CSV table of C-alpha atoms in Angstrom, one decimal:
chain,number,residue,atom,x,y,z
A,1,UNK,CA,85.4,217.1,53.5
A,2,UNK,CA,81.7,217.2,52.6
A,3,UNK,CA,81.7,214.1,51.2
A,4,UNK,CA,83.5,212.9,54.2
A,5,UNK,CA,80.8,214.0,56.6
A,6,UNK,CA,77.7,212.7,54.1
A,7,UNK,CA,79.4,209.3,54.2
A,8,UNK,CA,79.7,209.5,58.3
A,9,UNK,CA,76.1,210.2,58.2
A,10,UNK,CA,75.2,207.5,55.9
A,11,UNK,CA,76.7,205.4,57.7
A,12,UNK,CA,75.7,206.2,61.0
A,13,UNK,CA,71.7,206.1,59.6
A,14,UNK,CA,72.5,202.4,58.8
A,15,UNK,CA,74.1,201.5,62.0
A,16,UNK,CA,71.3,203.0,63.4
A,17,UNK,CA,68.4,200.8,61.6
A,18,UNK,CA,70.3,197.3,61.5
A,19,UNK,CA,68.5,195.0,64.5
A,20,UNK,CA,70.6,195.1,67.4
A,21,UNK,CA,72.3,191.4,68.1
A,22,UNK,CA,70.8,188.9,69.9
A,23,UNK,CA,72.1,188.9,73.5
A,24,UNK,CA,70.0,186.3,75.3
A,25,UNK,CA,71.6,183.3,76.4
A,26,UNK,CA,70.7,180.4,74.3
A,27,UNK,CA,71.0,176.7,75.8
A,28,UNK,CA,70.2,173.3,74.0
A,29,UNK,CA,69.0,170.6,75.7
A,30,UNK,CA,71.5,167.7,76.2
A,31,UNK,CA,71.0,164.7,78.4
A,32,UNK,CA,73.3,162.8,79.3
A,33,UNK,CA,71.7,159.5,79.9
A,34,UNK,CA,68.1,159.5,78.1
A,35,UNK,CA,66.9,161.2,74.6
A,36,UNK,CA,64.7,163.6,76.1
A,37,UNK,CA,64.2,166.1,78.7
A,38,UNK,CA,60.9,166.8,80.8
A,39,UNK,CA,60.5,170.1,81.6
A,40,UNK,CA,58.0,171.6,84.1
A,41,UNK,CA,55.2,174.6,83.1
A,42,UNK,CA,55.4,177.2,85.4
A,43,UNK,CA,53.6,180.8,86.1
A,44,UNK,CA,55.2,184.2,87.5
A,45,UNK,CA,53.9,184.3,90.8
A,46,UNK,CA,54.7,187.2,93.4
A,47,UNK,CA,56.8,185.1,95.2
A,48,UNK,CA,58.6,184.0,91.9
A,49,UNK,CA,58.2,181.2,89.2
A,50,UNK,CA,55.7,178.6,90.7
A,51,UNK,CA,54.7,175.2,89.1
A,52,UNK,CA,51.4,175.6,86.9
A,53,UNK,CA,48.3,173.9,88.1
A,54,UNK,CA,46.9,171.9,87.5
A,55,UNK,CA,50.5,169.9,87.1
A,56,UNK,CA,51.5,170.4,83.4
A,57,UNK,CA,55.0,169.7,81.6
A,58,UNK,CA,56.7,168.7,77.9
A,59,UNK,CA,59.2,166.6,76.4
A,60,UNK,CA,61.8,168.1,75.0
A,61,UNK,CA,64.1,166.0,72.6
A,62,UNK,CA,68.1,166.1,72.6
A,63,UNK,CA,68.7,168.9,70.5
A,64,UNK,CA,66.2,171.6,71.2
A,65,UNK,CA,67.6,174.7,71.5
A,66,UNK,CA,66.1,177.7,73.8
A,67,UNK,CA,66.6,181.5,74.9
A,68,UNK,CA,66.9,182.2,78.7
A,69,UNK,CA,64.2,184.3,79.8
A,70,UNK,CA,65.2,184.1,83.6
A,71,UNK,CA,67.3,181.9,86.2
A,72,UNK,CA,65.1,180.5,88.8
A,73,UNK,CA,67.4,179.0,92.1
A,74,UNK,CA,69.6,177.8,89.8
A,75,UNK,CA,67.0,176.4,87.1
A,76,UNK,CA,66.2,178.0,83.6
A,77,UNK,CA,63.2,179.5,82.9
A,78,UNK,CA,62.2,180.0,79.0
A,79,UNK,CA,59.3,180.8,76.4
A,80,UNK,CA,58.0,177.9,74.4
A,81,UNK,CA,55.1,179.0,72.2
A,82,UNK,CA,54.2,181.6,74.6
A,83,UNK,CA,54.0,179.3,78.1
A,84,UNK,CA,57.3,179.0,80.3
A,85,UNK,CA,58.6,176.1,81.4
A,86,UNK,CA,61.6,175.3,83.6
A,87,UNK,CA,64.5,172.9,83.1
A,88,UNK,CA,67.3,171.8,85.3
A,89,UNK,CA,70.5,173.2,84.5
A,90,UNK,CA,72.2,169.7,84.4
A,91,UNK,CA,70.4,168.8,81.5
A,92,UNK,CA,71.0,171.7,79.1
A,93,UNK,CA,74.4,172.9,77.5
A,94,UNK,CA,75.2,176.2,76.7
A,95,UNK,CA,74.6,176.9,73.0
A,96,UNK,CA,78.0,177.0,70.5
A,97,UNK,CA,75.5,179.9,68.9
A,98,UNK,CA,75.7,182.4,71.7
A,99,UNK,CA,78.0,185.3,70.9
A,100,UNK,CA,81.7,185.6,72.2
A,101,UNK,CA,80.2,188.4,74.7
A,102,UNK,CA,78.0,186.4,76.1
A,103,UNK,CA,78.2,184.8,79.3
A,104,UNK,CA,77.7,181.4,80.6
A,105,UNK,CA,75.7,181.4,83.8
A,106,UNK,CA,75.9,177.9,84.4
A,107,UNK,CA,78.8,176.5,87.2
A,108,UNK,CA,81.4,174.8,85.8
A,109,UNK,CA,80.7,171.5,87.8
A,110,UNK,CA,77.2,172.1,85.3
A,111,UNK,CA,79.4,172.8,82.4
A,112,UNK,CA,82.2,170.0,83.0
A,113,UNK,CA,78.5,167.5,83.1
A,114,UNK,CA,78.4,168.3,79.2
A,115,UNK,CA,81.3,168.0,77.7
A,116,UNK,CA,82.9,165.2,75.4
A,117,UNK,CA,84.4,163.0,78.2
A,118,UNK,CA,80.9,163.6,80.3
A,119,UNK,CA,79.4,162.2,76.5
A,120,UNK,CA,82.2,159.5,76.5
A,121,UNK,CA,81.4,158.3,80.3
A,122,UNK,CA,77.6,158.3,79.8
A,123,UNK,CA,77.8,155.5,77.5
A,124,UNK,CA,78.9,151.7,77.5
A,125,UNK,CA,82.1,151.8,75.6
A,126,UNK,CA,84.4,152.9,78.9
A,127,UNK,CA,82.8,150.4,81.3
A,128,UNK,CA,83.0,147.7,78.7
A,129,UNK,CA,86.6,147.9,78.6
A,130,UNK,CA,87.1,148.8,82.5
A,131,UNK,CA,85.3,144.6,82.4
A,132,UNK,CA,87.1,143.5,79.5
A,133,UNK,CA,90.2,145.0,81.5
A,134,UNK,CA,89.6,143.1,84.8
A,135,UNK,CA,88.3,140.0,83.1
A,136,UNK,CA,91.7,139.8,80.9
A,137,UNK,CA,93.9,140.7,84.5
A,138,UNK,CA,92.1,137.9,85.9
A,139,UNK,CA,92.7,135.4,83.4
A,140,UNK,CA,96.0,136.7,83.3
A,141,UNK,CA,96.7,136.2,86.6
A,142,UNK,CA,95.4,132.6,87.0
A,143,UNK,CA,97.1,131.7,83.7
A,144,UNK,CA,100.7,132.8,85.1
A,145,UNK,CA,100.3,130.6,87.9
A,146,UNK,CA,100.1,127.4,86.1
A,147,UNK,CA,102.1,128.2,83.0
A,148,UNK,CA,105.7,129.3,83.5
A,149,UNK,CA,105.4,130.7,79.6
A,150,UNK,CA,103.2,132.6,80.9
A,151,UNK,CA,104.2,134.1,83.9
A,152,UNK,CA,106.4,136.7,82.9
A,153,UNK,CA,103.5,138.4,80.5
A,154,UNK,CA,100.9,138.2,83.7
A,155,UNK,CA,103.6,139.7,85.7
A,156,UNK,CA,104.0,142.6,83.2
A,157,UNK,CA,99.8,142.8,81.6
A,158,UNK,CA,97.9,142.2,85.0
A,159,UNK,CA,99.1,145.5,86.8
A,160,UNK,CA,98.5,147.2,83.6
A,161,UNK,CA,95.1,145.9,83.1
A,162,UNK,CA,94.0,146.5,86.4
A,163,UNK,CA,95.8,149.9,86.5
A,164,UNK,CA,94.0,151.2,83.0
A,165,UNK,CA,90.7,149.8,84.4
A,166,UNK,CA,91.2,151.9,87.8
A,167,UNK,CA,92.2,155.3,85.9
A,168,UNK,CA,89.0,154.7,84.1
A,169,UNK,CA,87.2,154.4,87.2
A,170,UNK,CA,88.5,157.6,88.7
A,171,UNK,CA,88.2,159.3,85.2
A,172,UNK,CA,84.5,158.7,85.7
A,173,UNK,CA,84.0,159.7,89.0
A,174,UNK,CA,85.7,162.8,88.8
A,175,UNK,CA,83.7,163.6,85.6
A,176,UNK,CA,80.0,162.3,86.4
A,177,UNK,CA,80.5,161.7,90.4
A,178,UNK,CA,77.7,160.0,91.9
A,179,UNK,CA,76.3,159.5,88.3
A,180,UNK,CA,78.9,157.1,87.0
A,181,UNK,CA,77.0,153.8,87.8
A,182,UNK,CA,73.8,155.3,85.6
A,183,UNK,CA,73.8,151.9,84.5
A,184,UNK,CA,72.2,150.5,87.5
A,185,UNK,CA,69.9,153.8,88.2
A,186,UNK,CA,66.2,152.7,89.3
A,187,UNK,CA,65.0,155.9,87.5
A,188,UNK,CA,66.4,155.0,84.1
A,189,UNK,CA,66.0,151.3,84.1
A,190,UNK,CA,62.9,150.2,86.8
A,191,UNK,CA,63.6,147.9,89.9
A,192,UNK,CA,64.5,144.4,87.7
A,193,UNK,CA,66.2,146.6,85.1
A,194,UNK,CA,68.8,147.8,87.7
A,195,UNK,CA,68.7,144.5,90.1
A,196,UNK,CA,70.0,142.7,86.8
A,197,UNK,CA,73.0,145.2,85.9
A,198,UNK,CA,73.7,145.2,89.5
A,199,UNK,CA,75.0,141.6,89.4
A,200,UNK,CA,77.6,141.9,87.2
A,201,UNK,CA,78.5,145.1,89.0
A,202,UNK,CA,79.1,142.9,91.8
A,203,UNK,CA,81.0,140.5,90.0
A,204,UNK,CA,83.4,142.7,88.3
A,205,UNK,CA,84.1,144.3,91.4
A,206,UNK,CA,84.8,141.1,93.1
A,207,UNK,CA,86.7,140.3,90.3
A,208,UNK,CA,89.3,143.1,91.0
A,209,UNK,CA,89.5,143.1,94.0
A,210,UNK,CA,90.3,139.3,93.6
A,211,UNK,CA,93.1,140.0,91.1
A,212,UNK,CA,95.3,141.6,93.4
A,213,UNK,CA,96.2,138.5,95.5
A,214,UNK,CA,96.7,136.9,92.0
A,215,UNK,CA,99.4,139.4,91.0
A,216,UNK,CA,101.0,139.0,94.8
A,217,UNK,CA,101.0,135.4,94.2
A,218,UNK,CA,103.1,135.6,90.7
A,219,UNK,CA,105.5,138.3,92.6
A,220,UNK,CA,106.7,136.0,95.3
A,221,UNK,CA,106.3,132.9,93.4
A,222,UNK,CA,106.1,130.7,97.0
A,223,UNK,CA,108.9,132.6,98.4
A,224,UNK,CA,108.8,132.8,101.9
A,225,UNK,CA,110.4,135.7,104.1
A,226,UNK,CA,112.9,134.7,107.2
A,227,UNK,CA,110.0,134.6,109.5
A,228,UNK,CA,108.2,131.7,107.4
A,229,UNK,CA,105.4,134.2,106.5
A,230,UNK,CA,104.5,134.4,102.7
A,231,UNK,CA,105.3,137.8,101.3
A,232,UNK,CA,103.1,141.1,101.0
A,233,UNK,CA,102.3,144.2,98.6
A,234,UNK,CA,101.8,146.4,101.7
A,235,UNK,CA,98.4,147.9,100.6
A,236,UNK,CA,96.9,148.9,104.2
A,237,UNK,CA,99.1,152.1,104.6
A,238,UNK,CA,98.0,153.3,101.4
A,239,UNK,CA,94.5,152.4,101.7
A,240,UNK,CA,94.1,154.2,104.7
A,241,UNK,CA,95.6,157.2,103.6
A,242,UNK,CA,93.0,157.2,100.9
A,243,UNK,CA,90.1,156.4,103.2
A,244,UNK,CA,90.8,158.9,105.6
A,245,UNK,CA,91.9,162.0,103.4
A,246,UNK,CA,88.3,163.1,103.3
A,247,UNK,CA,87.1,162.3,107.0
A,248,UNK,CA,89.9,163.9,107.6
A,249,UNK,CA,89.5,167.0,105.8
A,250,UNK,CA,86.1,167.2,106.8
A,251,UNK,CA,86.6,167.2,110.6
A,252,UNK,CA,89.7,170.0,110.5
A,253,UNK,CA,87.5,171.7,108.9
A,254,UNK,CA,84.9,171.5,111.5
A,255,UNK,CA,87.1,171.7,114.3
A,256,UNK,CA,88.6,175.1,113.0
A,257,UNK,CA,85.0,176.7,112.9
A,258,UNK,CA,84.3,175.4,116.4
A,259,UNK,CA,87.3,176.9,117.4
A,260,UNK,CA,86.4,180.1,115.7
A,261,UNK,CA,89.5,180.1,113.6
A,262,UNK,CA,88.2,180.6,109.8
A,263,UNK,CA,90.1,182.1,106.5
A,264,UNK,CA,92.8,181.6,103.7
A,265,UNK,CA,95.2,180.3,106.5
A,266,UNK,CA,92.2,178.2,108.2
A,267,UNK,CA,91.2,176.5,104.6
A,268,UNK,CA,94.7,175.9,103.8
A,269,UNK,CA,95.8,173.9,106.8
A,270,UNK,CA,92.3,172.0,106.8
A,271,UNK,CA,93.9,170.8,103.1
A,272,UNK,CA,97.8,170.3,104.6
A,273,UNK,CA,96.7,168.8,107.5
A,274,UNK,CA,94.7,165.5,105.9
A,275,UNK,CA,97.1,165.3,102.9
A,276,UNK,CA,100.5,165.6,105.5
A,277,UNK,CA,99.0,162.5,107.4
A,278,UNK,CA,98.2,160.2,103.9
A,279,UNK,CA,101.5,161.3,102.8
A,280,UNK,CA,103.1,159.9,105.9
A,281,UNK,CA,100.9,156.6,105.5
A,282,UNK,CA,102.0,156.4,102.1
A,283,UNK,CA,105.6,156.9,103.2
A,284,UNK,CA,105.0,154.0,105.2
A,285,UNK,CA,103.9,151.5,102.3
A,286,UNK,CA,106.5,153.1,100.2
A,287,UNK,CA,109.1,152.0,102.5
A,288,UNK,CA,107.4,148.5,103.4
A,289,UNK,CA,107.5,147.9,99.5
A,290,UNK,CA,111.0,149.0,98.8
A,291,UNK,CA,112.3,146.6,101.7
A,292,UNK,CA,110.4,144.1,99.8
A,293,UNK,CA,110.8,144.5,96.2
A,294,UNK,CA,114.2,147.0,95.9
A,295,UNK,CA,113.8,150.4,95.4
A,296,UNK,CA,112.7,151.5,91.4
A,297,UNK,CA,110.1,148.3,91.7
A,298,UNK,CA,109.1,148.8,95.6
A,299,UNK,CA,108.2,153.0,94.3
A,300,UNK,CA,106.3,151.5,91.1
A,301,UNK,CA,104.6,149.3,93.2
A,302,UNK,CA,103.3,151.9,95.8
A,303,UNK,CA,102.2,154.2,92.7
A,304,UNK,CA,100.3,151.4,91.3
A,305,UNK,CA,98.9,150.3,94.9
A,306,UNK,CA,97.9,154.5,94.9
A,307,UNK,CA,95.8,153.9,91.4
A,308,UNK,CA,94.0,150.6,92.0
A,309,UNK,CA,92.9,151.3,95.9
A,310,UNK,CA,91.3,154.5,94.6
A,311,UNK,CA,89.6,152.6,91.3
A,312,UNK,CA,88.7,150.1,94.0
A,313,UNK,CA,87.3,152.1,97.0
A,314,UNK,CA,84.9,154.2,94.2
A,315,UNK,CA,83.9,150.7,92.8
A,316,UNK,CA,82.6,149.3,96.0
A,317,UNK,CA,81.2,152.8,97.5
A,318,UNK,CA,79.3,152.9,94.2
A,319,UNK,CA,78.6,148.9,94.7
A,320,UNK,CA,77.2,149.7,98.0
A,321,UNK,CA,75.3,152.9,97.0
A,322,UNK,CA,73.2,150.9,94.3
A,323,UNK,CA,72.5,147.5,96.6
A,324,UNK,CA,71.4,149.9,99.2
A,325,UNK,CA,68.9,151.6,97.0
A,326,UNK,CA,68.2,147.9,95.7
A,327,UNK,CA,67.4,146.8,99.3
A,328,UNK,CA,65.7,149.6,100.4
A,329,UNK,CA,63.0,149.2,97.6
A,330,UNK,CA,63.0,145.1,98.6
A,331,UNK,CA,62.2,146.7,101.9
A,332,UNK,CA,59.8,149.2,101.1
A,333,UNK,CA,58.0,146.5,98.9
A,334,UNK,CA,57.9,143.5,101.7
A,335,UNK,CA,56.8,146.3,104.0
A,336,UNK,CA,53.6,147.0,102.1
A,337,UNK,CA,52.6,144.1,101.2
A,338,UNK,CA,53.1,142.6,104.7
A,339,UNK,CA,50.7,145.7,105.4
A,340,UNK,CA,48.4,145.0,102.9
A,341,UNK,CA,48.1,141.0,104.2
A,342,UNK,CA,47.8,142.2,107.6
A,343,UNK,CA,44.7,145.0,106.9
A,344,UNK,CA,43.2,142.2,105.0
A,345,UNK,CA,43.6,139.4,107.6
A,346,UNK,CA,42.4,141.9,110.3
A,347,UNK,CA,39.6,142.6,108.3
A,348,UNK,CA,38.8,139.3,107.5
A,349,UNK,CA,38.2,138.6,111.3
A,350,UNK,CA,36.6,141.7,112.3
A,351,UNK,CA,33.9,141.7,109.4
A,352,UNK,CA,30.5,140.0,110.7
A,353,UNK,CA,29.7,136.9,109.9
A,354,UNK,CA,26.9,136.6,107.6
A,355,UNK,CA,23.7,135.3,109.4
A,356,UNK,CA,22.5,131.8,108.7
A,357,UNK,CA,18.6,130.8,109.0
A,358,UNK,CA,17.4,127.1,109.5
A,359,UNK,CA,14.2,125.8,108.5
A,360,UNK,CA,12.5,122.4,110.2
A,361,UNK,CA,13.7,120.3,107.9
A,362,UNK,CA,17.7,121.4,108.6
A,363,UNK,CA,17.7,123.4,105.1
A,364,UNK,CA,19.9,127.0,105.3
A,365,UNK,CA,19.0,130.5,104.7
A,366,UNK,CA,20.1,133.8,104.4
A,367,UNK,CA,17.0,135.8,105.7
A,368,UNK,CA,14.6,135.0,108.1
A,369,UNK,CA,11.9,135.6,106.0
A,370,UNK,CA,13.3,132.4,103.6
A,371,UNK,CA,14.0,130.5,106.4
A,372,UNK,CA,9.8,130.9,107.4
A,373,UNK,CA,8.7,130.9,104.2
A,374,UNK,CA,10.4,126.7,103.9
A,375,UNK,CA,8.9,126.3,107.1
A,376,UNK,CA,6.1,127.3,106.1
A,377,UNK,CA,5.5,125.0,103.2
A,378,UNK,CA,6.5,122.0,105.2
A,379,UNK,CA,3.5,122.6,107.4
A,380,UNK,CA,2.2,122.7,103.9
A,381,UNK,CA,2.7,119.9,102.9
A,382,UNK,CA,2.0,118.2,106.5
A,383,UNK,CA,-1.6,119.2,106.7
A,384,UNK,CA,-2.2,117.5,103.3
């Protein structure tokens, strides 16, 4: 028993003068679209971390790995060689080196930004086949017309191709939002660099939206219905059902905290409401579609209307997103130097005119005092 208790106190003595574990939150810097990170020197102010003046910051490479030393509105603060700087949270990761214990203080919107498929969707490889996709459902679709052979693979391959390119589309916005047309941001790339990716952008996009008459087209075949009228994929029930789920949602939700009326039960009927209506307006197509094509194809058709409208509608809203910020720049550029022509032009007219001196014999001057001093001469010159 007295060895027992020596060996308890042995024991205890070492416990006592290993160093405790590490429990600061370590993060590694990860961008998504670039190699490096800037990150801003900053100061403990009494009113908080405040920027360093005069203005200073570093580069960090992909890789660098750092301990939290204090979250600042949502950025990190940390020690680098004894100066903080501050990063923003959606371009670190939280270290794999970080104990079990310890907790992520990132949001998980931050978290889902850094993960494989965020990785996978911040480079070229899914957007080159989403192209390669369309581009092969095109061909596809114009080959089929002209080549019975061929019709029956276009009928099968184009939906598929333009269904695969859609899910990829709504794969990326739902991981990177906004982001997903990085290719075309100003800030990465510079005006001409983003103006040039833009263009295919709009030719892809045309491109699919394009393919879907060419898939209607091998459907029907020419057939006409009893009416005389060619034949439809009803797609405008479905697309408005899409458009509207979020205006939708947005409003109820509005209109309840008008109306005072706020809670679970409030939340959950601003959701049921919007998605009761696109149900019903996808009912609609549903049933449009099974009059048309039976019932297995008319429900396969609707599902695979669902897919491509909502690849489609976040193609064009990103579209419209980057030649908005491509005009606005024209803009902002034509305005300035049209400002710049007109300061100089007004200018121009209101600076004075220089002053110009004549001598007797017609010559030109600048001063008065050259103008007498030729006049001058030539009574000079008369006298002799």
């Amino acid at each position: 028993m007295k060895h027992l208790n020596t060996l308890l106190l042995l024991a205890a003595l070492l416990l006592a003068l290993m160093p405790e574990r590490a429990t600061a939150q370590r993060f590694e810097i990860d961008p998504l679209f670039t190699d490096s990170v800037k990150v801003v020197r900053v100061v403990r102010a009494e009113s908080g971390w405040t920027e360093y003046q005069p203005y200073s910051f570093a580069t960090l490479p992909d890789g660098y790995t750092f301990d939290l030393v204090e979250m600042d509105e949502g950025r990190l603060v940390f020690d680098m060689d004894g100066v903080h700087y501050r990063v923003m949270p959606g371009s670190v990761l939280f270290s794999s080196d970080n104990a079990p214990d310890v907790a992520n203080p990132l949001p998980k919107k931050i978290v889902r930004r850094h993960s494989p498929l965020a990785h996978l969707f911040a480079s070229s490889a899914p957007y080159l086949a989403i192209v390669l996709l369309v581009v092969a459902g095109t061909l596809l679709g114009l080959l089929g017309q002209r080549s019975r052979a061929l019709r029956s693979v276009a009928l099968k391959a184009l939906p598929l191709c333009l269904a695969a390119a859609s899910l990829l589309e709504v794969a990326a916005f739902i991981v990177l939002g906004s982001d997903m047309a990085w290719w075309c941001d100003d800030e990465l790339w510079g005006f001409w660099g983003a103006l040039w990716r833009a263009i295919p952008f709009v030719v892809v996009v045309l491109m699919q939206y394009y393919s879907i008459r060419l898939y209607a087209r091998l459907l029907f075949d020419g057939r006409r219905t009893e009416e005389g009228d060619e034949p439809r994929i009803s797609l405008r029930p479905v697309a408005w059902a899409i458009g509207l789920l979020l205006p939708m949602l947005v409003v109820a939700m509005l209109l309840f905290q008008l109306a005072g009326f706020t809670g679970f039960v409030a939340d959950l009927l601003s959701l049921l409401i919007p998605v009761a209506v696109s149900a019903l307006l996808i009912g609609r197509g549903a049933r449009k579609n099974i009059a048309t094509f039976g019932r297995s194809n008319g429900i396969l058709i609707t599902l695979f209307s669902i897919v491509y409208l909502l690849g489609l509608i976040i193609s064009a809203v990103m579209l419209a997103v980057v030649i908005f910020k491509i005009i606005l720049q024209i803009i902002i550029m034509a305005v300035l130097v049209g400002l710049c022509i007109f300061a100089v032009n007004v200018g121009a007219k209101e600076s004075p005119q220089p002053q110009i001196y004549r001598a007797k014999d017609g010559s030109q001057h600048s001063t008065l005092y050259g103008a007498r001093e030729q006049d001058r001469k030539i009574d000079a010159r008369r006298k002799d």
